[in-house]
Short mmCIF file of C-alpha atoms and ligand atoms in Angstrom, two decimals:
data_model
loop_
_atom_site.label_atom_id
_atom_site.label_comp_id
_atom_site.label_asym_id
_atom_site.label_seq_id
_atom_site.Cartn_x
_atom_site.Cartn_y
_atom_site.Cartn_z
CA MET A 1 15.75 62.30 -30.85
CA VAL A 2 15.94 58.39 -30.54
CA LYS A 3 18.25 57.12 -33.00
CA ALA A 4 17.67 54.03 -35.09
CA LYS A 5 19.98 51.41 -33.95
CA ILE A 6 22.18 50.18 -36.70
CA ALA A 7 24.82 47.15 -36.76
CA VAL A 8 27.42 46.84 -39.26
CA ASN A 9 28.22 43.15 -40.18
CA GLY A 10 31.74 42.89 -42.06
CA TYR A 11 33.84 45.87 -41.11
CA GLY A 12 36.13 45.88 -44.16
CA THR A 13 36.48 48.41 -47.06
CA ILE A 14 32.75 49.35 -47.12
CA GLY A 15 31.67 48.51 -43.62
CA LYS A 16 34.13 50.68 -41.96
CA ARG A 17 33.08 53.67 -44.08
CA VAL A 18 29.25 52.99 -43.52
CA ALA A 19 29.81 52.85 -39.77
CA ASP A 20 31.61 56.04 -39.74
CA ALA A 21 28.95 57.54 -42.00
CA VAL A 22 26.19 56.39 -39.87
CA GLN A 23 27.80 57.82 -36.64
CA ALA A 24 28.01 60.92 -38.42
CA GLN A 25 24.04 61.27 -38.57
CA ASP A 26 21.92 62.72 -35.85
CA ASP A 27 18.99 60.00 -36.49
CA MET A 28 20.84 56.87 -36.35
CA GLU A 29 23.79 55.18 -34.42
CA VAL A 30 26.07 52.55 -34.56
CA ILE A 31 25.64 49.81 -31.81
CA GLY A 32 28.22 47.40 -32.97
CA VAL A 33 30.45 46.25 -35.81
CA SER A 34 31.61 42.86 -36.47
CA LYS A 35 35.12 41.52 -37.26
CA THR A 36 36.13 38.02 -37.70
CA LYS A 37 39.86 38.63 -36.60
CA PRO A 38 41.61 41.42 -34.37
CA ASN A 39 43.54 42.73 -36.95
CA TYR A 40 44.60 46.50 -37.59
CA GLU A 41 41.19 47.44 -38.75
CA ALA A 42 39.60 45.84 -35.67
CA ALA A 43 42.23 47.76 -33.52
CA VAL A 44 41.04 51.00 -35.21
CA ALA A 45 37.38 50.20 -34.41
CA HIS A 46 38.35 49.64 -31.09
CA GLN A 47 40.01 52.85 -30.57
CA LYS A 48 37.11 54.77 -32.18
CA GLY A 49 34.90 53.25 -29.63
CA TYR A 50 32.73 50.81 -31.50
CA ASP A 51 31.58 47.90 -29.80
CA ILE A 52 33.29 44.81 -31.50
CA TYR A 53 31.21 41.68 -32.07
CA ALA A 54 32.86 38.51 -33.30
CA PRO A 55 32.42 34.73 -33.93
CA ALA A 56 32.28 32.93 -30.27
CA GLU A 57 35.27 30.65 -31.11
CA ASN A 58 37.51 34.04 -31.79
CA ALA A 59 36.63 35.81 -28.69
CA GLY A 60 39.66 34.46 -26.94
CA ALA A 61 42.04 36.18 -29.74
CA PHE A 62 40.35 39.47 -29.27
CA GLU A 63 40.74 39.41 -25.43
CA LYS A 64 44.41 38.36 -26.05
CA ALA A 65 44.72 41.28 -28.39
CA GLY A 66 43.46 43.61 -25.83
CA MET A 67 39.96 44.52 -27.59
CA PRO A 68 37.50 42.27 -25.72
CA ILE A 69 34.41 41.62 -27.88
CA ALA A 70 31.01 42.79 -26.66
CA GLY A 71 29.27 39.56 -27.72
CA THR A 72 28.72 37.17 -30.82
CA ILE A 73 27.64 38.47 -34.08
CA GLU A 74 24.27 36.80 -33.41
CA GLU A 75 24.00 38.96 -30.32
CA MET A 76 24.87 42.26 -32.09
CA VAL A 77 22.02 41.48 -34.84
CA GLU A 78 19.73 40.86 -31.74
CA LYS A 79 20.41 44.16 -30.47
CA ALA A 80 19.78 45.93 -33.66
CA GLU A 81 16.90 47.36 -35.67
CA LEU A 82 18.75 47.29 -38.88
CA VAL A 83 21.93 45.42 -39.99
CA VAL A 84 24.04 46.68 -42.95
CA ASP A 85 25.86 43.43 -44.19
CA CYS A 86 29.26 44.45 -45.77
CA THR A 87 30.44 41.05 -45.75
CA PRO A 88 32.50 40.08 -48.89
CA GLY A 89 30.49 39.39 -52.00
CA GLY A 90 28.58 35.98 -51.85
CA VAL A 91 29.05 35.65 -48.12
CA GLY A 92 26.08 38.21 -46.92
CA GLU A 93 23.46 35.63 -48.63
CA ALA A 94 24.27 32.98 -45.92
CA ASN A 95 23.39 35.61 -43.19
CA LYS A 96 19.93 36.15 -44.17
CA PRO A 97 18.19 33.21 -41.98
CA MET A 98 20.25 34.91 -38.84
CA TYR A 99 18.53 38.38 -39.82
CA GLU A 100 15.10 37.02 -40.40
CA LYS A 101 15.51 34.89 -37.09
CA ALA A 102 16.13 38.18 -35.21
CA GLY A 103 13.43 40.09 -37.01
CA VAL A 104 15.72 42.84 -38.29
CA LYS A 105 15.98 44.86 -41.45
CA ALA A 106 18.96 44.06 -43.41
CA ILE A 107 20.82 45.96 -46.40
CA TRP A 108 23.23 44.04 -48.46
CA GLN A 109 25.77 45.37 -50.91
CA GLY A 110 26.37 45.19 -54.65
CA GLY A 111 28.29 41.77 -54.27
CA GLU A 112 24.96 40.12 -53.61
CA SER A 113 22.36 39.27 -56.16
CA HIS A 114 19.31 41.29 -56.55
CA PRO A 115 16.70 38.53 -55.62
CA LEU A 116 18.32 38.17 -52.00
CA ALA A 117 16.64 41.35 -51.07
CA GLY A 118 14.15 41.92 -53.91
CA PHE A 119 14.76 45.61 -54.13
CA SER A 120 18.07 47.37 -55.45
CA PHE A 121 18.69 50.80 -54.27
CA ASN A 122 19.84 54.23 -55.40
CA ALA A 123 18.99 57.22 -53.51
CA ALA A 124 18.34 59.65 -56.54
CA SER A 125 16.51 57.05 -58.58
CA ASN A 126 14.20 55.06 -56.36
CA TYR A 127 14.47 56.22 -52.64
CA GLU A 128 10.74 56.21 -52.05
CA GLY A 129 10.42 52.59 -53.00
CA ALA A 130 12.39 51.54 -50.19
CA LEU A 131 10.17 53.37 -47.53
CA GLY A 132 9.57 50.95 -44.68
CA ARG A 133 11.24 47.95 -46.49
CA ASP A 134 12.74 45.18 -44.36
CA LEU A 135 15.46 44.13 -47.30
CA VAL A 136 17.18 46.23 -49.46
CA ARG A 137 20.54 45.70 -51.62
CA VAL A 138 22.57 48.88 -52.47
CA VAL A 139 23.92 48.37 -55.88
CA SER A 140 27.65 48.24 -56.66
CA CYS A 141 29.89 51.20 -56.82
CA ASN A 142 30.00 51.02 -60.94
CA THR A 143 26.13 50.62 -60.91
CA THR A 144 25.57 53.53 -58.43
CA GLY A 145 27.71 55.72 -60.48
CA LEU A 146 25.77 54.98 -63.43
CA CYS A 147 22.29 55.30 -62.03
CA ARG A 148 23.29 58.69 -60.69
CA VAL A 149 23.95 60.13 -64.18
CA ILE A 150 21.45 57.92 -66.09
CA PHE A 151 18.34 58.69 -63.85
CA PRO A 152 18.42 62.62 -64.15
CA ILE A 153 19.06 62.62 -67.74
CA ASP A 154 16.20 59.94 -68.45
CA ARG A 155 13.88 62.50 -66.30
CA GLU A 156 14.84 65.66 -68.33
CA LEU A 157 15.43 64.30 -71.71
CA GLY A 158 14.22 60.88 -71.96
CA VAL A 159 16.94 58.25 -72.52
CA LYS A 160 16.69 56.22 -75.64
CA LYS A 161 20.04 53.93 -75.13
CA VAL A 162 23.10 53.90 -73.11
CA ARG A 163 26.35 52.26 -73.88
CA VAL A 164 29.22 52.34 -71.49
CA THR A 165 32.64 51.03 -71.34
CA LEU A 166 34.15 50.52 -67.66
CA ALA A 167 37.99 50.53 -67.15
CA ARG A 168 37.75 48.98 -63.66
CA ARG A 169 40.35 49.23 -60.86
CA ALA A 170 41.88 46.05 -60.40
CA VAL A 171 41.63 45.69 -56.69
CA ASP A 172 41.34 48.02 -53.53
CA PRO A 173 44.47 49.59 -52.47
CA ASN A 174 44.74 47.20 -49.48
CA ASP A 175 44.39 43.99 -51.51
CA VAL A 176 48.02 42.61 -51.95
CA LYS A 177 46.94 39.18 -53.12
CA LYS A 178 45.30 39.81 -56.53
CA GLY A 179 46.05 41.41 -59.93
CA PRO A 180 46.76 42.16 -62.62
CA ILE A 181 49.92 44.17 -62.07
CA ASN A 182 50.87 44.20 -65.79
CA ALA A 183 47.79 43.21 -67.88
CA ILE A 184 44.52 44.76 -69.32
CA VAL A 185 41.99 41.99 -68.66
CA PRO A 186 38.84 42.15 -70.54
CA ASP A 187 36.20 41.10 -67.76
CA PRO A 188 34.20 39.35 -68.78
CA ILE A 189 35.37 38.38 -72.42
CA LYS A 190 31.90 37.48 -73.31
CA LEU A 191 29.81 40.70 -73.73
CA PRO A 192 27.79 42.25 -72.30
CA SER A 193 29.17 42.70 -68.86
CA HIS A 194 26.93 42.34 -65.86
CA HIS A 195 26.52 46.06 -65.03
CA GLY A 196 23.95 46.54 -67.75
CA PRO A 197 21.47 44.28 -66.23
CA ASP A 198 22.52 45.49 -62.77
CA ILE A 199 21.37 49.28 -63.78
CA LYS A 200 17.95 47.55 -64.87
CA SER A 201 17.72 46.35 -61.42
CA VAL A 202 17.07 49.95 -60.35
CA LEU A 203 15.94 51.33 -63.69
CA PRO A 204 14.28 48.60 -65.53
CA HIS A 205 13.04 50.43 -68.74
CA ILE A 206 16.32 51.71 -69.54
CA ASN A 207 18.41 50.21 -72.71
CA ILE A 208 21.82 49.81 -71.65
CA THR A 209 24.55 47.45 -72.60
CA THR A 210 28.03 47.60 -71.09
CA ALA A 211 31.78 46.15 -71.59
CA ALA A 212 34.28 46.17 -68.77
CA MET A 213 37.77 45.31 -68.37
CA LYS A 214 40.12 45.33 -65.35
CA ILE A 215 43.22 47.55 -65.42
CA PRO A 216 46.47 47.72 -63.15
CA THR A 217 45.42 50.50 -60.92
CA THR A 218 43.62 50.58 -57.38
CA LEU A 219 42.29 54.15 -57.08
CA MET A 220 39.24 54.53 -59.16
CA HIS A 221 37.13 53.17 -62.20
CA LEU A 222 36.85 55.32 -65.38
CA HIS A 223 33.58 55.16 -67.16
CA THR A 224 33.35 56.09 -71.12
CA VAL A 225 29.56 56.76 -71.07
CA ASN A 226 27.47 57.23 -74.41
CA MET A 227 23.94 58.27 -73.99
CA GLU A 228 21.43 58.64 -76.90
CA VAL A 229 18.34 61.02 -75.84
CA ASN A 230 14.91 61.62 -77.10
CA THR A 231 15.33 65.33 -76.81
CA ASP A 232 17.59 67.85 -78.88
CA CYS A 233 20.33 69.36 -76.39
CA THR A 234 23.46 70.92 -76.25
CA ALA A 235 26.59 70.01 -73.95
CA GLU A 236 25.39 73.13 -71.84
CA ASP A 237 22.10 71.40 -71.26
CA ILE A 238 23.80 68.15 -70.14
CA LYS A 239 26.25 70.25 -67.87
CA LYS A 240 23.35 71.99 -66.36
CA ILE A 241 21.52 68.60 -65.62
CA PHE A 242 24.46 67.02 -64.05
CA GLY A 243 25.38 70.34 -62.15
CA SER A 244 21.83 70.10 -60.22
CA GLN A 245 23.03 66.67 -58.73
CA SER A 246 24.58 66.99 -55.38
CA ARG A 247 26.44 63.72 -55.75
CA ILE A 248 27.93 64.58 -59.28
CA ARG A 249 31.30 66.71 -59.11
CA PHE A 250 32.83 68.63 -61.99
CA VAL A 251 36.50 68.22 -62.01
CA GLY A 252 39.05 70.40 -63.67
CA GLN A 253 41.55 72.94 -62.62
CA GLY A 254 44.48 70.76 -63.90
CA ILE A 255 42.79 67.46 -62.67
CA GLY A 256 43.46 65.08 -65.61
CA SER A 257 43.56 61.57 -63.92
CA THR A 258 42.31 59.59 -61.18
CA ALA A 259 45.54 60.08 -59.45
CA GLU A 260 44.99 63.80 -59.18
CA ILE A 261 41.33 63.15 -58.26
CA ILE A 262 42.51 60.95 -54.99
CA GLU A 263 45.16 63.86 -54.13
CA PHE A 264 42.28 66.57 -54.30
CA ALA A 265 40.50 64.32 -52.02
CA ARG A 266 43.33 64.09 -49.66
CA ASP A 267 44.03 67.82 -49.85
CA MET A 268 40.07 68.66 -49.04
CA GLY A 269 40.93 66.55 -45.95
CA ARG A 270 38.40 64.00 -46.96
CA PRO A 271 38.29 60.84 -44.23
CA ARG A 272 40.45 57.86 -46.19
CA ASN A 273 40.69 60.21 -49.31
CA ASP A 274 36.94 59.57 -50.07
CA MET A 275 35.19 61.01 -52.98
CA TRP A 276 31.60 60.19 -52.43
CA GLU A 277 30.69 61.89 -55.83
CA ASN A 278 30.97 61.02 -59.41
CA CYS A 279 33.74 62.77 -60.87
CA ILE A 280 32.81 64.16 -64.42
CA TRP A 281 35.07 65.96 -66.80
CA PRO A 282 32.72 68.52 -67.94
CA GLU A 283 35.29 69.31 -70.79
CA SER A 284 34.63 65.83 -72.10
CA ILE A 285 30.93 66.26 -72.43
CA THR A 286 30.40 66.12 -76.37
CA VAL A 287 27.07 66.10 -78.20
CA HIS A 288 26.62 64.77 -81.71
CA GLU A 289 22.99 65.00 -82.78
CA LYS A 290 20.98 63.53 -79.96
CA GLU A 291 23.93 61.31 -78.58
CA PHE A 292 26.50 62.56 -76.16
CA TYR A 293 29.81 61.32 -74.34
CA PHE A 294 31.65 61.99 -71.37
CA PHE A 295 34.09 60.53 -68.81
CA GLN A 296 33.48 59.96 -65.20
CA ALA A 297 35.65 58.53 -62.32
CA ILE A 298 34.15 56.51 -59.65
CA HIS A 299 35.78 56.10 -56.19
CA GLN A 300 34.92 52.39 -55.77
CA GLU A 301 35.66 52.36 -51.78
CA SER A 302 33.37 55.13 -50.89
CA ILE A 303 30.52 56.07 -53.59
CA VAL A 304 28.30 53.50 -52.08
CA VAL A 305 28.54 54.90 -48.41
CA PRO A 306 26.08 57.82 -48.50
CA GLU A 307 23.69 55.46 -50.27
CA ASN A 308 23.80 53.06 -47.54
CA VAL A 309 22.98 55.94 -45.12
CA ASP A 310 19.93 56.86 -47.39
CA ALA A 311 18.69 53.37 -47.84
CA ILE A 312 18.61 53.11 -43.89
CA ARG A 313 16.78 56.34 -43.70
CA ALA A 314 14.04 55.05 -46.04
CA MET A 315 13.79 51.71 -44.59
CA MET A 316 13.46 53.05 -41.09
CA GLU A 317 10.90 55.76 -42.35
CA LEU A 318 13.07 58.40 -40.75
CA GLU A 319 12.43 60.60 -43.78
CA SER A 320 9.91 60.19 -46.42
CA ASP A 321 11.56 62.57 -48.95
CA GLY A 322 14.59 61.04 -50.96
CA ALA A 323 15.95 64.84 -51.74
CA LYS A 324 15.78 65.68 -48.13
CA SER A 325 17.56 62.53 -46.96
CA ILE A 326 20.28 63.09 -49.57
CA GLN A 327 20.71 66.70 -48.34
CA LYS A 328 20.99 65.56 -44.76
CA THR A 329 23.45 62.71 -45.42
CA ASN A 330 25.44 64.87 -47.61
CA LYS A 331 25.62 67.85 -44.93
CA ALA A 332 26.49 65.29 -41.91
CA LEU A 333 29.25 63.87 -44.02
CA GLY A 334 30.69 67.26 -45.07
CA PHE A 335 30.30 67.03 -48.78
P1 NAD B 1 36.14 43.58 -47.63
O1 NAD B 1 36.73 42.17 -47.93
O2 NAD B 1 37.14 44.64 -47.66
O3 NAD B 1 35.36 43.58 -46.05
C1 NAD B 1 34.64 42.47 -45.87
C2 NAD B 1 34.73 42.27 -44.25
O4 NAD B 1 33.78 41.32 -43.83
C3 NAD B 1 36.12 41.97 -43.83
O5 NAD B 1 36.45 42.79 -42.75
C4 NAD B 1 35.91 40.42 -43.54
O6 NAD B 1 36.80 40.03 -42.58
C5 NAD B 1 34.79 40.41 -42.98
N1 NAD B 1 33.83 39.01 -42.98
C6 NAD B 1 34.29 38.14 -43.79
N2 NAD B 1 33.52 36.92 -43.63
C7 NAD B 1 32.46 37.51 -42.41
C8 NAD B 1 31.28 36.89 -42.01
N3 NAD B 1 30.92 35.63 -42.12
N4 NAD B 1 30.85 37.51 -40.98
C9 NAD B 1 31.16 38.86 -40.66
N5 NAD B 1 32.19 39.41 -41.26
C10 NAD B 1 32.89 38.79 -42.30
O7 NAD B 1 35.02 43.64 -48.64
P2 NAD B 1 34.25 44.85 -49.39
O8 NAD B 1 35.36 45.43 -50.45
O9 NAD B 1 34.02 45.85 -48.02
O10 NAD B 1 32.96 44.12 -49.71
C11 NAD B 1 31.84 44.19 -49.11
C12 NAD B 1 30.62 44.24 -49.79
O11 NAD B 1 30.69 45.56 -50.42
C13 NAD B 1 30.69 43.26 -51.14
O12 NAD B 1 29.28 42.83 -51.29
C14 NAD B 1 31.09 44.11 -52.16
O13 NAD B 1 30.95 43.49 -53.74
C15 NAD B 1 30.46 45.40 -52.06
N6 NAD B 1 31.19 46.52 -52.73
C16 NAD B 1 32.68 46.78 -52.72
C17 NAD B 1 33.16 47.75 -53.30
C18 NAD B 1 34.83 47.83 -53.26
O14 NAD B 1 35.13 48.54 -54.15
N7 NAD B 1 35.32 47.33 -52.26
C19 NAD B 1 32.44 48.71 -53.75
C20 NAD B 1 31.10 48.75 -53.80
C21 NAD B 1 30.49 47.50 -53.09
#
């Protein structure tokens, strides 16, 4: 099988995971990753055998560090059929002219705005809409986690409204420069938060508002989700709907916190303790008339990774059926 040629521009928290996930598939391959500096992440990329591309002015530094580059970022883009842009939020936008010049397809992440790509993606919700597209944005970790629960409930019961409070991890585990380390920060103070409108970039008809705060943890986000539906239902009905989704995992067996979820992922031997699924506590699912509540935890570093693989498959038209792509991605990753 001829594999789709994928470049990963920005080999950081998301980029390194996307590269490994692409490499695990049989219908796509990584032709290069980009790094700006020859740091420890670049060293691991080099050890893994990825071709590293970097800005021309930094080529000497990579050479000196024993990991000569394969070319410039522009050269990497030229060789690719599709670039997954995983540069920091707001940086990716500046790369659009480079992708257009090279005539490659591009995926951006949730840190960029919806209009940049004109299509915001979540595999369960709108895979088919991405078929053959040149530009796609994979929505953020929180938005992905919310789309995964709203879409199937809307399909089965009809969603009247959604209200969510998000307790967000302050920073990723490797980020030593930011906080807070001893505060709870309403973020933003002016409500609602941007997450509700972001859900609408995928599911425009959903009535949703959200409030978010930053809390001093690095492991995961925790959502308190409240949905009102159009159809009478029981907690068992909700569990059945969530249980039918391969990217939703029920947690229990003594798991009472995000810390234990991450330990569980470590114990399962997941790469980088990644938890690609939404983690829902089934015990928390409580129905009051046509309204229900639950808690879910979202591993911000990895939840969007399988979504990027599916977005590639749709854009490259490697599979026309979203459910089949999800299944293929999950299997190759080892869900
Ligand atoms: P990161 O800072 O961990 O990684 C970004 C990488 O891009 C770094 O390796 C950096 O050196 C490199 N880089 C910076 N400028 C570059 C340039 N001009 N050209 C090439 N490489 C460059 O960032 P991240 O957390 O992986 O975030 C990437 C994107 O994913 C953002 O849009 C972010 O909003 C989104 N996202 C992040 C998370 C998360 O929790 N970390 C979750 C979901 C989505």
